[in-house]
Coordinates of C-alpha atoms in Angstrom, one line a residue:
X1 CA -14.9 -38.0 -28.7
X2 CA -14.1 -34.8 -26.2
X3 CA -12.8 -38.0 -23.5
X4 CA -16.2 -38.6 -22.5
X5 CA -15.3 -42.4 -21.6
X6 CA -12.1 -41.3 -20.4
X7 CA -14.1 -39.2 -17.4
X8 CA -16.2 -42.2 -16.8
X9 CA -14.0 -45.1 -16.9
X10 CA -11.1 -43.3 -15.5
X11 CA -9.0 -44.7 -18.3
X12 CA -8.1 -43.7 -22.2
X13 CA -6.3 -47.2 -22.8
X14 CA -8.9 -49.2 -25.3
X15 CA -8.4 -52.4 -23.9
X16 CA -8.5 -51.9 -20.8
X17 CA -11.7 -50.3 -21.1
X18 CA -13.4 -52.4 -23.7
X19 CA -12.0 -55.7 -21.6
X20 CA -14.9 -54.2 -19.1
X21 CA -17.6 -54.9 -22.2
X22 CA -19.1 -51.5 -22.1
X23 CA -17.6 -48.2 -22.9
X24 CA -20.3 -45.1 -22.4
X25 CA -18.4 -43.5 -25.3
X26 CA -16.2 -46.3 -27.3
X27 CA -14.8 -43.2 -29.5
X28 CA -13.5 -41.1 -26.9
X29 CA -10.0 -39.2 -27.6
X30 CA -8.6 -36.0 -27.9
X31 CA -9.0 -35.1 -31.5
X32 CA -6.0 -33.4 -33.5
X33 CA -8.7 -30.7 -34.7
X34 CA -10.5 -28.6 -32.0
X35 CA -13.2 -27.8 -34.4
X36 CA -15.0 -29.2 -37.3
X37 CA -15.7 -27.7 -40.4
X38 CA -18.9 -27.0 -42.4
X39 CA -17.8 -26.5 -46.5
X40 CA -16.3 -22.8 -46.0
X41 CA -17.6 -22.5 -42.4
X42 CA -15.5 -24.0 -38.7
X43 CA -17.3 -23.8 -35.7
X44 CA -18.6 -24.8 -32.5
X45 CA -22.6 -26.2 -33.9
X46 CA -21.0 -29.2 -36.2
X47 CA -18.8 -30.2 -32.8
X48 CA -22.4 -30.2 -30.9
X49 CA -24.6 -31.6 -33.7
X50 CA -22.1 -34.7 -33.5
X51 CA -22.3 -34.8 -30.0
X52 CA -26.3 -35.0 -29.8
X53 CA -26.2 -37.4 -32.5
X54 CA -23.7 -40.1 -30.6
X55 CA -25.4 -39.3 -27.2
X56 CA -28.8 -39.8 -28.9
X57 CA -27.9 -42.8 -30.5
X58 CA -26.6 -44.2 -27.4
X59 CA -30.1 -43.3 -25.9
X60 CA -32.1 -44.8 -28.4
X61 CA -30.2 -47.8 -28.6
X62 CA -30.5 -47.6 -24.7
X63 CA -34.4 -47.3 -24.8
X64 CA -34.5 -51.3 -26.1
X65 CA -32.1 -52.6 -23.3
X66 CA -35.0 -53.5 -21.0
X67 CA -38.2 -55.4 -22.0
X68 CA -40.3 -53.5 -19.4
X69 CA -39.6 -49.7 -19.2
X70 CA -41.3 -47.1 -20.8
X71 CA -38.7 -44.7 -21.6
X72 CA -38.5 -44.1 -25.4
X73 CA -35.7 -42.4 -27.1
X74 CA -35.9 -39.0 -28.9
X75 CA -36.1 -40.4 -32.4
X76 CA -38.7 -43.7 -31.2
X77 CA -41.0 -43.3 -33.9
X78 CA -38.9 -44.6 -36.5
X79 CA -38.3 -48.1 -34.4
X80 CA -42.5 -49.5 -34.4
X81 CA -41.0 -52.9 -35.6
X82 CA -38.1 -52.7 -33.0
X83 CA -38.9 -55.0 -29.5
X84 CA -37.4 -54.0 -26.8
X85 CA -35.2 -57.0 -25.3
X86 CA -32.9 -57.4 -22.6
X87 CA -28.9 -57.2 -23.3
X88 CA -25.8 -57.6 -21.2
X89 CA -23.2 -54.4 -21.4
X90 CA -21.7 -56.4 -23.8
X91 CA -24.2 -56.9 -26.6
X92 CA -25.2 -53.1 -25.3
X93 CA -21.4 -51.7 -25.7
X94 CA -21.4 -53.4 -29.4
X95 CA -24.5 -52.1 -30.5
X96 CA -23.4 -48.4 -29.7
X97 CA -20.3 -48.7 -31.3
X98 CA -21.9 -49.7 -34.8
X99 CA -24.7 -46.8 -34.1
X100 CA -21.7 -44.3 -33.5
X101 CA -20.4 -44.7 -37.0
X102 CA -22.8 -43.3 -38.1
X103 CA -23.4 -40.3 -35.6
X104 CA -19.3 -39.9 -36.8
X105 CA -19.8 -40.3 -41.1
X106 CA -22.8 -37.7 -40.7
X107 CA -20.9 -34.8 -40.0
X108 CA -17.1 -36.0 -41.2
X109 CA -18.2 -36.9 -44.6
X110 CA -18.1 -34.0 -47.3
X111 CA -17.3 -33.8 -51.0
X112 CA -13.5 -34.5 -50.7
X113 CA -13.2 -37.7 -47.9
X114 CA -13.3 -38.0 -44.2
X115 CA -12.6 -34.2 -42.4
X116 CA -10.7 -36.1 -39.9
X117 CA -8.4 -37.6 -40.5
X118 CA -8.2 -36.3 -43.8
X119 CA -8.2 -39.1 -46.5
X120 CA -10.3 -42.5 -47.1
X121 CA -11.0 -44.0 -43.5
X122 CA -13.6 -43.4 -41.3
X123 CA -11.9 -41.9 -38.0
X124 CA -13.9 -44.7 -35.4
X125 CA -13.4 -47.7 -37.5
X126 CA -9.7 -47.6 -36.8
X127 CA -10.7 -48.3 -33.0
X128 CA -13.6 -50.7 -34.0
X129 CA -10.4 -52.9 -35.3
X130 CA -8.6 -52.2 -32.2
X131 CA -11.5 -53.7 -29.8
X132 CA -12.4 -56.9 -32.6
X133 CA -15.3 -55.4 -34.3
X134 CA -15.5 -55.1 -38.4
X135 CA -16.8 -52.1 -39.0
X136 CA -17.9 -53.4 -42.8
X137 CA -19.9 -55.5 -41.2
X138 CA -23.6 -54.1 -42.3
X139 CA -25.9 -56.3 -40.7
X140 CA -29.4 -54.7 -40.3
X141 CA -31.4 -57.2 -38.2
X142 CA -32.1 -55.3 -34.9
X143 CA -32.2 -58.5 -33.3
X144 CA -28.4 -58.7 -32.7
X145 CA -26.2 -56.1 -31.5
X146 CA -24.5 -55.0 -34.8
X147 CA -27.5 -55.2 -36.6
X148 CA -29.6 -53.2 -33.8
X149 CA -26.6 -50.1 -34.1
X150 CA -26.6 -50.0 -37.8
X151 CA -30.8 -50.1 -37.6
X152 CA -30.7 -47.3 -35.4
X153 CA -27.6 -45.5 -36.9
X154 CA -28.9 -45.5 -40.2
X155 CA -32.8 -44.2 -39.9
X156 CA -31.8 -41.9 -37.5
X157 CA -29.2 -40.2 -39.4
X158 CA -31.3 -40.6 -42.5
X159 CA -34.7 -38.9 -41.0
X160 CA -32.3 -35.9 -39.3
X161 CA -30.5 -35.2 -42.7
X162 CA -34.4 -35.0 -44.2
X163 CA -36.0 -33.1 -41.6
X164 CA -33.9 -30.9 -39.6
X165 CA -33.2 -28.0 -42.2
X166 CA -29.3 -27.7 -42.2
X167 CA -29.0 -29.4 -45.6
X168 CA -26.6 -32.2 -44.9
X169 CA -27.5 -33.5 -48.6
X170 CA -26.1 -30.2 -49.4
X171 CA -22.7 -30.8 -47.6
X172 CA -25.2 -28.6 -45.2
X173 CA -24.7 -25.4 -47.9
X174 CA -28.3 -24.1 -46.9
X175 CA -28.4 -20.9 -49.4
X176 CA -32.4 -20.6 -48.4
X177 CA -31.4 -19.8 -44.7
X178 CA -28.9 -17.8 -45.8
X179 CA -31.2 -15.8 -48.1
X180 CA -33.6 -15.3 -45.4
X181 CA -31.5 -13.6 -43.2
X182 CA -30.4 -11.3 -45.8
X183 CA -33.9 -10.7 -46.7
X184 CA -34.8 -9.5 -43.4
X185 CA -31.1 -7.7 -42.7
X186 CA -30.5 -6.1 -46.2
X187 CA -27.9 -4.1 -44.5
X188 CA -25.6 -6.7 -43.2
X189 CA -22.1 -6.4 -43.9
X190 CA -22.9 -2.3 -44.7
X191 CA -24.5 -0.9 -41.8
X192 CA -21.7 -0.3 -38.7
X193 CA -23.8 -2.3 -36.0
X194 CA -24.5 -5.8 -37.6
X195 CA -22.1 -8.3 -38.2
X196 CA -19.5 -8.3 -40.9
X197 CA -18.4 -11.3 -42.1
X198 CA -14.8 -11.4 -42.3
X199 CA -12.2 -13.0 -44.6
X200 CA -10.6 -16.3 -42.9
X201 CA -6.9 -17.7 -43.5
X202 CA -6.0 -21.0 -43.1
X203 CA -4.9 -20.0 -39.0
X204 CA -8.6 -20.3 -38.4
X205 CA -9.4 -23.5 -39.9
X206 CA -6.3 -25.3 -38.0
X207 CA -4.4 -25.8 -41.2
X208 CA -6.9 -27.9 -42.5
X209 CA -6.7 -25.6 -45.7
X210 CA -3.2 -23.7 -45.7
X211 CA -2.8 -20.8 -48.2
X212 CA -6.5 -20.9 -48.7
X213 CA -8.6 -17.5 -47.7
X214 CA -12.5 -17.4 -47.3
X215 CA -15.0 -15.5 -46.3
X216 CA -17.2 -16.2 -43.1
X217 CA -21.1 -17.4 -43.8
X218 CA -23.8 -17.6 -40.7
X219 CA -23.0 -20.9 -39.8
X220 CA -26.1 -23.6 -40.0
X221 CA -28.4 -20.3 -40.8
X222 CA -31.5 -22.2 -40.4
X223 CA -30.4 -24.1 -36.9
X224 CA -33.5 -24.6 -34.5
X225 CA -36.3 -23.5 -36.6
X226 CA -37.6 -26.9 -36.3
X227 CA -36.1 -28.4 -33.4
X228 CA -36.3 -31.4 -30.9
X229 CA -36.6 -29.1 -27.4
X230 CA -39.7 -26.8 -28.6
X231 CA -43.1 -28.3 -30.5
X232 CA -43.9 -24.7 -32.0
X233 CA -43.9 -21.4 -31.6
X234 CA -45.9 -21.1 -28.5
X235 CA -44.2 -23.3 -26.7
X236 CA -40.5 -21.7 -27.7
X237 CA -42.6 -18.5 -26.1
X238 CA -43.9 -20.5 -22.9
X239 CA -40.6 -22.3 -21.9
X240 CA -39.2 -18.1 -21.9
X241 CA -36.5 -19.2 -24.6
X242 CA -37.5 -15.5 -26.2
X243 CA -38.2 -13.4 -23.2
X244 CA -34.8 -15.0 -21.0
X245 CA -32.8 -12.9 -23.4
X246 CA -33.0 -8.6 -23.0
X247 CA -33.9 -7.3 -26.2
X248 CA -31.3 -5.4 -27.7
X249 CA -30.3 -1.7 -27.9
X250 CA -28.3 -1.2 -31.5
X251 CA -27.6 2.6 -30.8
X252 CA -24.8 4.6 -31.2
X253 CA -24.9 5.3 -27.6
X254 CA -25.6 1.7 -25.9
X255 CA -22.4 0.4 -28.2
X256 CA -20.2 3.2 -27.0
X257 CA -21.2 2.2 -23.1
X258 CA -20.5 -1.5 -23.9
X259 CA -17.1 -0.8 -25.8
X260 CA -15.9 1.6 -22.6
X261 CA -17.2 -1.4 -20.4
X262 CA -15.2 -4.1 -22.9
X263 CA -11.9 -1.7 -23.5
X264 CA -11.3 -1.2 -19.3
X265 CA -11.4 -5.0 -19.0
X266 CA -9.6 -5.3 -22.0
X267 CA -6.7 -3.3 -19.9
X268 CA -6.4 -5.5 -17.4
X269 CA -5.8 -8.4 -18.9
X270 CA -2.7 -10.4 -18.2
X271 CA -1.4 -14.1 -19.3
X272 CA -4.1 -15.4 -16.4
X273 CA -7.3 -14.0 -18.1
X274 CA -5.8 -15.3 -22.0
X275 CA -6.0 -18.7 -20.0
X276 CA -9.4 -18.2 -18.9
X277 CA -10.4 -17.5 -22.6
X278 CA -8.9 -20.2 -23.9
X279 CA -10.6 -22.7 -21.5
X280 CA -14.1 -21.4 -22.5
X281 CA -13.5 -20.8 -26.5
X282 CA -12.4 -24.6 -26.9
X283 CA -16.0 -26.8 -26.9
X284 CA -13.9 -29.5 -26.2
X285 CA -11.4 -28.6 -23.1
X286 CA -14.8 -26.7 -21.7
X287 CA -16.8 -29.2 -22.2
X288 CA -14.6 -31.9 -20.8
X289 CA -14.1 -29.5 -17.5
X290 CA -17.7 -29.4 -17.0
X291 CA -18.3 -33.4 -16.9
X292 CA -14.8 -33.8 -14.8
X293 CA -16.9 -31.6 -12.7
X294 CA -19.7 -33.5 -12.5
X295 CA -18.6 -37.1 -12.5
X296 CA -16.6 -37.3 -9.1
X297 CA -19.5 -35.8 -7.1
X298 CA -21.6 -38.6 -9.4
X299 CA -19.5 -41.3 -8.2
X300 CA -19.6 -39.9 -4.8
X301 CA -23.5 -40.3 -4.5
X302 CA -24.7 -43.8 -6.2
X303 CA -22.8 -47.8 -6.4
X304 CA -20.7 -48.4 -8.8
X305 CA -23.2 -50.4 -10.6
X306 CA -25.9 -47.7 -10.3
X307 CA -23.3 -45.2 -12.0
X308 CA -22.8 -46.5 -15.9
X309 CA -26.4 -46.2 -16.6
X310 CA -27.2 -42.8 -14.6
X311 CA -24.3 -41.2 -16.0
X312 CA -25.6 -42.2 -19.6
X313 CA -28.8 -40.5 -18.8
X314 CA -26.8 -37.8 -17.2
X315 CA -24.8 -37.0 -20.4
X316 CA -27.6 -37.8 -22.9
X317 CA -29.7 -34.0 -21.0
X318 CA -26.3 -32.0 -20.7
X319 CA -24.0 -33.1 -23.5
X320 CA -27.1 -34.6 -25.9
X321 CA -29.7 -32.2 -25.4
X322 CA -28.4 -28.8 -23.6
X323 CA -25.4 -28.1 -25.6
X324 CA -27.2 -28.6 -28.8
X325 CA -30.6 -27.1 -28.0
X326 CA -28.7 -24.1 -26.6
X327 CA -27.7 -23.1 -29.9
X328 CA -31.2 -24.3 -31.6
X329 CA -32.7 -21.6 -28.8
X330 CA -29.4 -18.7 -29.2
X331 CA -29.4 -19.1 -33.4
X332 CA -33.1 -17.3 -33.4
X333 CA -31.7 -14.6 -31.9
X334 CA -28.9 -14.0 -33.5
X335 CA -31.1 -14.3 -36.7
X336 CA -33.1 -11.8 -35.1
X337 CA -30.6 -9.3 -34.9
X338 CA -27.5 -10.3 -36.8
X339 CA -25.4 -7.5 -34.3
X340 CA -21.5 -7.2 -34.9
X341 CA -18.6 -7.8 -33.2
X342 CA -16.5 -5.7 -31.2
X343 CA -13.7 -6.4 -33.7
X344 CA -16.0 -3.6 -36.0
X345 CA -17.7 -2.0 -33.9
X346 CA -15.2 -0.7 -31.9
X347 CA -13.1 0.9 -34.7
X348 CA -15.7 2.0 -36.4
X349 CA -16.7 4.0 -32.8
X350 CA -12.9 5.3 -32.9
X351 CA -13.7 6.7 -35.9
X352 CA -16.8 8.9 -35.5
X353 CA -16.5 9.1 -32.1
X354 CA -13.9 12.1 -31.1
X355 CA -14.5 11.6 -27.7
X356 CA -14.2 7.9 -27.5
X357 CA -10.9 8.0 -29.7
X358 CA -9.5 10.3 -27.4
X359 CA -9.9 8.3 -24.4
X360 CA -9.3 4.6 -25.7
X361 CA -6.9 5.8 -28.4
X362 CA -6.5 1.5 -28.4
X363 CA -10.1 1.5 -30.1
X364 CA -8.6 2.2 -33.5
X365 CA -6.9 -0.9 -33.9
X366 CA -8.7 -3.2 -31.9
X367 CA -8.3 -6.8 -32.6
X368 CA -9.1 -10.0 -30.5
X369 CA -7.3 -12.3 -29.0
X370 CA -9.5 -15.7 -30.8
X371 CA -11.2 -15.4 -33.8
X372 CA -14.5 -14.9 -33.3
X373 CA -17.1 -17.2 -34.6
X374 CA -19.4 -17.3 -38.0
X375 CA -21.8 -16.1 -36.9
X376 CA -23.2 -13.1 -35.1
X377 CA -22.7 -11.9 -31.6
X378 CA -26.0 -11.4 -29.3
X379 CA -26.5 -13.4 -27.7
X380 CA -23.0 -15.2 -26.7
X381 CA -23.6 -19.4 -28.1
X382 CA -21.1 -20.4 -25.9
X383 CA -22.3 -18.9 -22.4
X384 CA -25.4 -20.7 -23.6
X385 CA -24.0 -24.0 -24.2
X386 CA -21.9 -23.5 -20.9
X387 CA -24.9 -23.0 -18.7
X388 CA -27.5 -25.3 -20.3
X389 CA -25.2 -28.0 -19.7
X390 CA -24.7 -27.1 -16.1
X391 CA -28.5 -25.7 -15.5
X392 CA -29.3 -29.3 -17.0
X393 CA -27.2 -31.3 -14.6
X394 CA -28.5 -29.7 -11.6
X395 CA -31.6 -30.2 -12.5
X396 CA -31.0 -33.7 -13.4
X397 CA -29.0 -34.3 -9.8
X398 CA -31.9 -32.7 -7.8
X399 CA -35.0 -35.1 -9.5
X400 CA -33.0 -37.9 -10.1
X401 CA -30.9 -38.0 -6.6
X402 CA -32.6 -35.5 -4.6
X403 CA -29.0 -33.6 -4.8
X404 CA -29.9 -29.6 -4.8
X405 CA -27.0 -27.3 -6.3
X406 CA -24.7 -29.7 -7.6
X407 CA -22.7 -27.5 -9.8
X408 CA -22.1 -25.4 -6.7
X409 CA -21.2 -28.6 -4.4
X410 CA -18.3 -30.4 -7.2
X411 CA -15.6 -29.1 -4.7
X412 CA -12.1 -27.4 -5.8
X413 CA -11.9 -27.3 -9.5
X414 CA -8.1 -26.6 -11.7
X415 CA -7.2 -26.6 -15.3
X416 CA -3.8 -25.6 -16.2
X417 CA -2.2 -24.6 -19.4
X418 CA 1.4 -25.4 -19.8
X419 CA 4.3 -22.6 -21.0
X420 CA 4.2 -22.1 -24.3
X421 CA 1.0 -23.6 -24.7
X422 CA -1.8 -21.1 -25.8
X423 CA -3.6 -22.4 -28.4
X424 CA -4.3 -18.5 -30.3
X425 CA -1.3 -16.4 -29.3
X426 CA 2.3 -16.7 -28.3
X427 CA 2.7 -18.1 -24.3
X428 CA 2.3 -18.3 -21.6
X429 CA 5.5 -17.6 -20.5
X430 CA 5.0 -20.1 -17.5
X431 CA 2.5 -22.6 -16.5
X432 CA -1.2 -20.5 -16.0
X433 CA -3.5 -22.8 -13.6
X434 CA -6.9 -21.8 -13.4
X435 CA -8.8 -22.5 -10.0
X436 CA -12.2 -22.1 -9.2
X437 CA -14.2 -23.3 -5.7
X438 CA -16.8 -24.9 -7.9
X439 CA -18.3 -25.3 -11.1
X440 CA -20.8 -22.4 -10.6
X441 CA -18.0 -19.7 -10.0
X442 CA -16.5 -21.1 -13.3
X443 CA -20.0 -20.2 -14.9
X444 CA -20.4 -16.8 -13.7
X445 CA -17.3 -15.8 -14.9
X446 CA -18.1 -16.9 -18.8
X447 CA -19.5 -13.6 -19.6
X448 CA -16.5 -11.8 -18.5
X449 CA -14.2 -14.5 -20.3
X450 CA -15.8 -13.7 -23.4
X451 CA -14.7 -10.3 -23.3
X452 CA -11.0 -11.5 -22.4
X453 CA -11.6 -13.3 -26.0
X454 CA -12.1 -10.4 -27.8
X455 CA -15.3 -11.8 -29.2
X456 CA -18.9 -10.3 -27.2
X457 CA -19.3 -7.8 -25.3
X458 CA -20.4 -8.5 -21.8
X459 CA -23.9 -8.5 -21.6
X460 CA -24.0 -10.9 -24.6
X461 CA -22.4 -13.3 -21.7
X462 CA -24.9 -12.5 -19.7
X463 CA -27.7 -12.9 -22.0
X464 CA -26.6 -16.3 -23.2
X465 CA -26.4 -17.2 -19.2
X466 CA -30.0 -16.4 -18.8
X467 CA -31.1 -18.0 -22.1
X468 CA -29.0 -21.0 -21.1
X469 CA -30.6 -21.7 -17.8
X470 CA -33.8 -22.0 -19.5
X471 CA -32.6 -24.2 -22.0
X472 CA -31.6 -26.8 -19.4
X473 CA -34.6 -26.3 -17.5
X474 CA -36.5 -27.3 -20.7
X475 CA -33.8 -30.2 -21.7
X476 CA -34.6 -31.5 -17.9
X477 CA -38.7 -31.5 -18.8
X478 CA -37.7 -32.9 -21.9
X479 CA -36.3 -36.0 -20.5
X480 CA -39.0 -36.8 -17.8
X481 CA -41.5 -37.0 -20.7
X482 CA -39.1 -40.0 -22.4
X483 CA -38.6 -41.3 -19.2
X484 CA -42.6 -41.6 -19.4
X485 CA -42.9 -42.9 -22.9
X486 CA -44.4 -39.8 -23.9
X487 CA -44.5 -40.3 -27.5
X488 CA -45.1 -36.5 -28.3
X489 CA -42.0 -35.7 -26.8
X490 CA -40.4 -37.3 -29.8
X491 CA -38.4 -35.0 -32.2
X492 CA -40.1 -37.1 -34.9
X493 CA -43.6 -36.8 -33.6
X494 CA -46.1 -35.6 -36.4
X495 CA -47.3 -32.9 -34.8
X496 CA -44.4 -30.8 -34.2
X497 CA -44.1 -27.2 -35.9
X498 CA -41.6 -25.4 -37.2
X499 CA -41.4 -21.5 -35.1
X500 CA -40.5 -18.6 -36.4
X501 CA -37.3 -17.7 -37.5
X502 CA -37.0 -14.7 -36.1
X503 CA -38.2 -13.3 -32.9
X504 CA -41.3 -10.7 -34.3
X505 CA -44.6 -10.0 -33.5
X506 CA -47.7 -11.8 -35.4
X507 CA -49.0 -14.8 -35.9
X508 CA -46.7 -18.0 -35.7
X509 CA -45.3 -19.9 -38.4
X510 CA -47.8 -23.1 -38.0
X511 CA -46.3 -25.1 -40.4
X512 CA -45.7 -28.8 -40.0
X513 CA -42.2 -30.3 -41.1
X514 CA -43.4 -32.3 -43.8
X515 CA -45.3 -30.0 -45.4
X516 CA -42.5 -27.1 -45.1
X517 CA -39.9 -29.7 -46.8
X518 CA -42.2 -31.0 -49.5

């Protein structure tokens, strides 16, 4: 998944890589879908749900590998009868790849069959075969490598479909959260500044569905109300999750500034910005950029036999924990305020706004270049994910290797998108490369490539920068407190609240998991 072992092992042949008995991510490929899809719902939180779920399962498979450490994985309470032991890559490499099916079956596996590839068969256990593994095999005695994966595999996914609020047993249909929202917005979808959901073709889902229309929902509407990064509402509040984002002016007057502000870049655009949107709306080509970022300047700084295991841990605070936990710390606010998109906003301006009309007579028509996402748009989820990853992995290169400023340090960075090649619109017309002096510049310019989407207004950008770089600061405390066997730094440690759902005055929720899903 997203190439993650390609970037590390420099190679996307299976053999070769699995001939070297350890592969940090044995499903890694370029899928055929660039997003996932909830039941009537496609977008970029079931594509970073899967992700923390492999890389966590890696970690907490990782966490018995050596008889005499104290690290503990994220999920460590559920493995008391589990010794740690020491393993060769090997036995460590086979173990993940039985744990990974199950990270994969927990988010593929709705009502009809597999979402990819559509039919009977699990996607992974095609390349189990490949390597010489059965993937039937359904050994559970944590003693051996297979029966240690499907151990871990198996509670994990188990307490995570129980406990975390999206509904999974559901096929993740969570009509409560959805309820809630509407309870607190009744005039979503009616009033002209909060979000609309829209009516969806098949184009949007990828042709997973052709000839099939639906409307939008709010995504995973109850995302991050009880979540791994934050113990309870105080400390969602202390770690400045609330206060890193500017609270929001809905007026008639702050939307008209923003829509001027969108509409003059909007003008400017050519083939080159479409490019820069594309790179930052796909999780996957974005996502990938950002660790071929990181890795070389890795490599550059530790042995080749140091580097497997530091680029695990690496991986399991930006991909694990700061691309999910940025959208556990962005869905509050967008719960919060449930603010629409420029795609009605801006017509709806044109309207009853003689003025405006008369100098962006484009405003009437407006439509984006991507679809935008389910769900609402302040503050921008993917300039969150973006920068927690990044924000993460400095952090993470300045504690662990004493590195400062790695993301502004990786060196020259390209990505180029061939002719004829855009993934939402007709072009280019010849090959677009995109080059950046470093990582950093690429993240500064997210807000603005937002805009080029068609799908925030800027300072949603850069509101879901500054909520970003506290995300990764808190994924970065996060894992110093596993890396000390801090066992209330567990996501399934008994004293950890759910917070508010929205952010509000007045006294927290104070309500412990069990008792709010009993």
């Amino acid at each position: 998944f997203r190439m993650q072992f390609a970037a590390d092992i420099g190679s996307t042949a299976i053999g070769e890589s699995a001939a070297k008995g350890r592969l940090v991510n044995p499903a890694g490929r370029r899928l055929r879908e660039h997003f996932y899809r909830f039941p009537d719902q496609c977008d970029a939180t079931p594509i970073a749900l899967e992700v923390f779920l492999r890389l966590m399962i890696y970690d907490q498979i990782e966490a018995f590998f050596h008889k005499d450490d104290t690290k503990i994985g994220l999920f460590h309470d559920l493995f008391q009868d589990v010794d740690r032991r020491e393993m060769n890559d090997e036995e460590l490499s086979v173990a993940r790849w039985y744990g990974e099916r199950y990270a994969e079956g927990y988010v593929h596996k709705i009502r009809n069959g597999w979402v990819y590839p559509l039919g009977d068969k699990q996607n992974i256990d095609r390349y189990m075969i490949a390597v010489g593994l059965d993937p039937a095999d359904n050994n559970m005695d944590p003693t051996s490598p297979v029966g240690l994966g499907n151990v871990v595999g198996k509670r994990l996914t188990e307490w995570l479909a129980a406990n975390d609020g999206l509904q999974k047993d559901n096929n993740f249909v969570d009509i409560e959260g959805l309820e809630s929202i509407a309870e607190k917005h009744p005039d979503m979808g009616v009033a002209w500044n909060k979000w609309k959901p829209s009516f969806t073709g098949s184009s949007r889902f990828q042709g997973i569905r052709d000839g099939i229309v639906t409307q939008q929902t709010f995504v995973s509407p109850s995302l991050g109300i009880f979540s791994f990064l934050y113990e309870n509402e105080q400390d969602f509040l202390d770690l400045e999750l609330e206060s890193a984002v500017p609270v929001l002016d809905m007026s008639e007057a702050a939307y008209i500034e923003r829509s001027k502000e969108f509409l003059d870049i909007q003008r400017t655009m050519t083939d080159y910005e479409k490019a820069v949107a594309e790179l930052s709306n796909n999780k996957i080509s974005g996502s990938v950029f950002m660790i071929k970022a990181f890795v070389p300047l890795l490599k550059s700084l530790v042995s080749g036999e140091d580097f497997p295991r530091l680029y695990d841990e690496f991986s399991m605070v930006t991909s694990g924990c700061g691309e999910y936990a940025a959208v556990h710390a962005a869905w509050r606010h967008k719960r919060t305020y449930v603010a629409g998109r420029p795609q009605t906003i801006i017509p709806h301006l044109a309207k009853t706004n003689a003025e405006f009309q008369a100098t962006y007579p484009e405003a009437a028509t407006f439509k984006p270049l991507i679809p935008a996402g389910d769900h609402p748009e302040y503050p921008s989820g993917s300039s969150t994910i973006y920068t927690a990853f990044v924000q993460a992995g400095d952090d993470w290169f300045k504690n662990r290797l004493g590195f400062e400023n790695a993301s502004s340090e990786t060196g020259p960075l390209s990505f180029t998108i061939p002719a004829g090649k855009f993934y939402w619109t007709d072009g280019p017309t010849e090959d677009i490369t995109l080059e950046y002096e470093n990582l950093m510049e690429w993240v500064k310019e997210l807000p603005k490539s937002r805009v080029y989407g068609g799908v925030h207004f800027i300072d949603a950008g850069e509101a879901g920068l500054a909520l970003g770089k506290e995300v990764g600061h808190a994924c970065s405390a996060l894992l110093k407190r596993l890396l000390d066997g801090d066992m209330t730094a567990t996501y399934t440690y008994e004293g950890r609240e759910l917070i508010n759902p929205f952010n509000e005055e007045g006294e927290a929720v104070n309500t412990t998991v069990k008792a709010f899903f009993d």
